[in-house]
Structure formats: C-alpha cells, structure tokens
C-alpha cells in the first residue's frame, strides 16, 4: 500500500487514513481505494490563489434572460460580464482575503487569469517551465483512462510552480486521491466549463454544467465559470524531481 501524498509504502501498524470525497448531498464517500499516512496530511495554512472567499458571493445571482439576437444575457448586463470572445461569465466580486476561504469553490476571474497567463494556481506567480518551455502541472492520476493519457486531456486545473507542489500534495484533499506531475509541451485554450441554458416560454432554464468548446453553438447559451485548456505533448515526470530541480 502506497501513500498518495509522499508515495512511500505504508507499513503495517503505521497510522493511515482512507481517501474520501464529499457527496453532492453532503457527507463523505470513499473513492477508489487509496490511502495516505495520517501524518502526511496537513491542515491548510495557505489559501490557493484560485480559491473563492465568502465575500465573493452575491445575495442573489443576476437574472439570466434571453438575448435579443438569441442566446442569453444578464438583466442589467455590464461590459465586464463578457470576455474578448463575447463569452458571458459568472459574475463575482474580486476580494481575496476578505471573509473566510471557500476551498471547494473556484473564483472564475482568478482561475481564468491563471489559465490564460499560465500562472500557478496556488501562489498566483508564474508557473514553472523547463528549458524546453514545457509547463508543469499537477493532475489527478487517470492513466488507466486511455493509452497516451494525459495527451488530449481537457482540464480546468491551472498549472503550478515547484515550491507549491509540496503544499498542494499535503493540504489539498483533491490530490490525495492520487496525482502526478506532468510537463506539457503544448496546450490550447479551447473552451469553458459552465452552466448551459435552454430556451423556454418562461425564459432561459438551466440544463446542465459541463465543458463547452468555443466552436460550439451552445456557447451563447452558457454562463462560463472556468476556462478550459487542451493538453498535448505531455510527459509524466517525478514529483520529487520537479521539486528538487528548483530547490
């Protein structure tokens, strides 16, 4: 049995904890069997740059109405509600550090900034690039999904820098399920993750949340919450080597 944080064996008798994740309806549920050393887990002492804060929520969301030329818009829409591509974005204040951190929620503006400018999701500084320009990412391990993974993977997770890798591994429950370091040679901003709407006699109705490519006709019916990149020319690398190279 291997600890998914330090990747060292968990010996008989050593304190260990099973990895769980939250249920949408509340409570916890075990994931595919995975364990960590109990001592490897740390309480968060650092709020990731992309994490939302309690001050960054509205008492009421702006009403979504049908646009004059099709698609959706906000009632009382402002220019800042759309990006340069004309995509409608989830409206949120940008007040990090005010209130309480909401670790499970991602701030749409800061996530978009990290994905567009290749910034570290934890500290907000430049993400790491090696001498060949390959960007470092920490990704949930899904090598069993298809041959050649993570090539052709689309992700909402921004890159990372080596000093923040250890923090993410020890303090982020998402990485406890098993994560790998990946060097990405090519990536393209290709779409958004958000809530899609459909027309009805009562006005636009939310249908589902998911990835919507920029070329999709459904983009005009989507309120985007996160930017998406497609990853290619990927190589899985040792987490320890990635950190040691910049020690």
PDB file of C-alpha atoms in Angstrom, residues 62-78 81-82 88 91 197 204 220-223:
ATOM      1  CA  UNK A  62     -28.103  38.412 -11.604  1.00  0.00           C
ATOM      2  CA  UNK A  63     -31.157  37.234 -13.563  1.00  0.00           C
ATOM      3  CA  UNK A  64     -30.378  35.384 -16.806  1.00  0.00           C
ATOM      4  CA  UNK A  65     -32.659  36.412 -19.659  1.00  0.00           C
ATOM      5  CA  UNK A  66     -32.830  35.666 -23.361  1.00  0.00           C
ATOM      6  CA  UNK A  67     -30.784  37.903 -25.653  1.00  0.00           C
ATOM      7  CA  UNK A  68     -32.369  39.945 -28.406  1.00  0.00           C
ATOM      8  CA  UNK A  69     -30.365  38.062 -31.044  1.00  0.00           C
ATOM      9  CA  UNK A  70     -30.538  34.662 -29.371  1.00  0.00           C
ATOM     10  CA  UNK A  71     -28.562  33.115 -26.564  1.00  0.00           C
ATOM     11  CA  UNK A  72     -28.591  34.523 -23.047  1.00  0.00           C
ATOM     12  CA  UNK A  73     -27.527  37.656 -21.234  1.00  0.00           C
ATOM     13  CA  UNK A  74     -27.754  39.148 -17.769  1.00  0.00           C
ATOM     14  CA  UNK A  75     -30.522  41.550 -16.951  1.00  0.00           C
ATOM     15  CA  UNK A  76     -28.606  44.790 -16.467  1.00  0.00           C
ATOM     16  CA  UNK A  77     -25.538  43.276 -18.114  1.00  0.00           C
ATOM     17  CA  UNK A  78     -22.257  45.210 -17.894  1.00  0.00           C
ATOM     18  CA  UNK A  81     -19.554  40.403 -17.754  1.00  0.00           C
ATOM     19  CA  UNK A  82     -18.119  39.216 -21.085  1.00  0.00           C
ATOM     20  CA  UNK A  88     -20.758  35.514 -20.667  1.00  0.00           C
ATOM     21  CA  UNK A  91     -20.300  37.487 -12.052  1.00  0.00           C
ATOM     22  CA  UNK A 197     -29.250  27.086 -20.521  1.00  0.00           C
ATOM     23  CA  UNK A 204     -33.912  30.556 -20.133  1.00  0.00           C
ATOM     24  CA  UNK A 220     -24.042  31.627 -26.451  1.00  0.00           C
ATOM     25  CA  UNK A 221     -26.324  29.747 -24.046  1.00  0.00           C
ATOM     26  CA  UNK A 222     -23.636  29.245 -21.395  1.00  0.00           C
ATOM     27  CA  UNK A 223     -22.591  31.150 -18.272  1.00  0.00           C
TER      28      UNK A 223
END
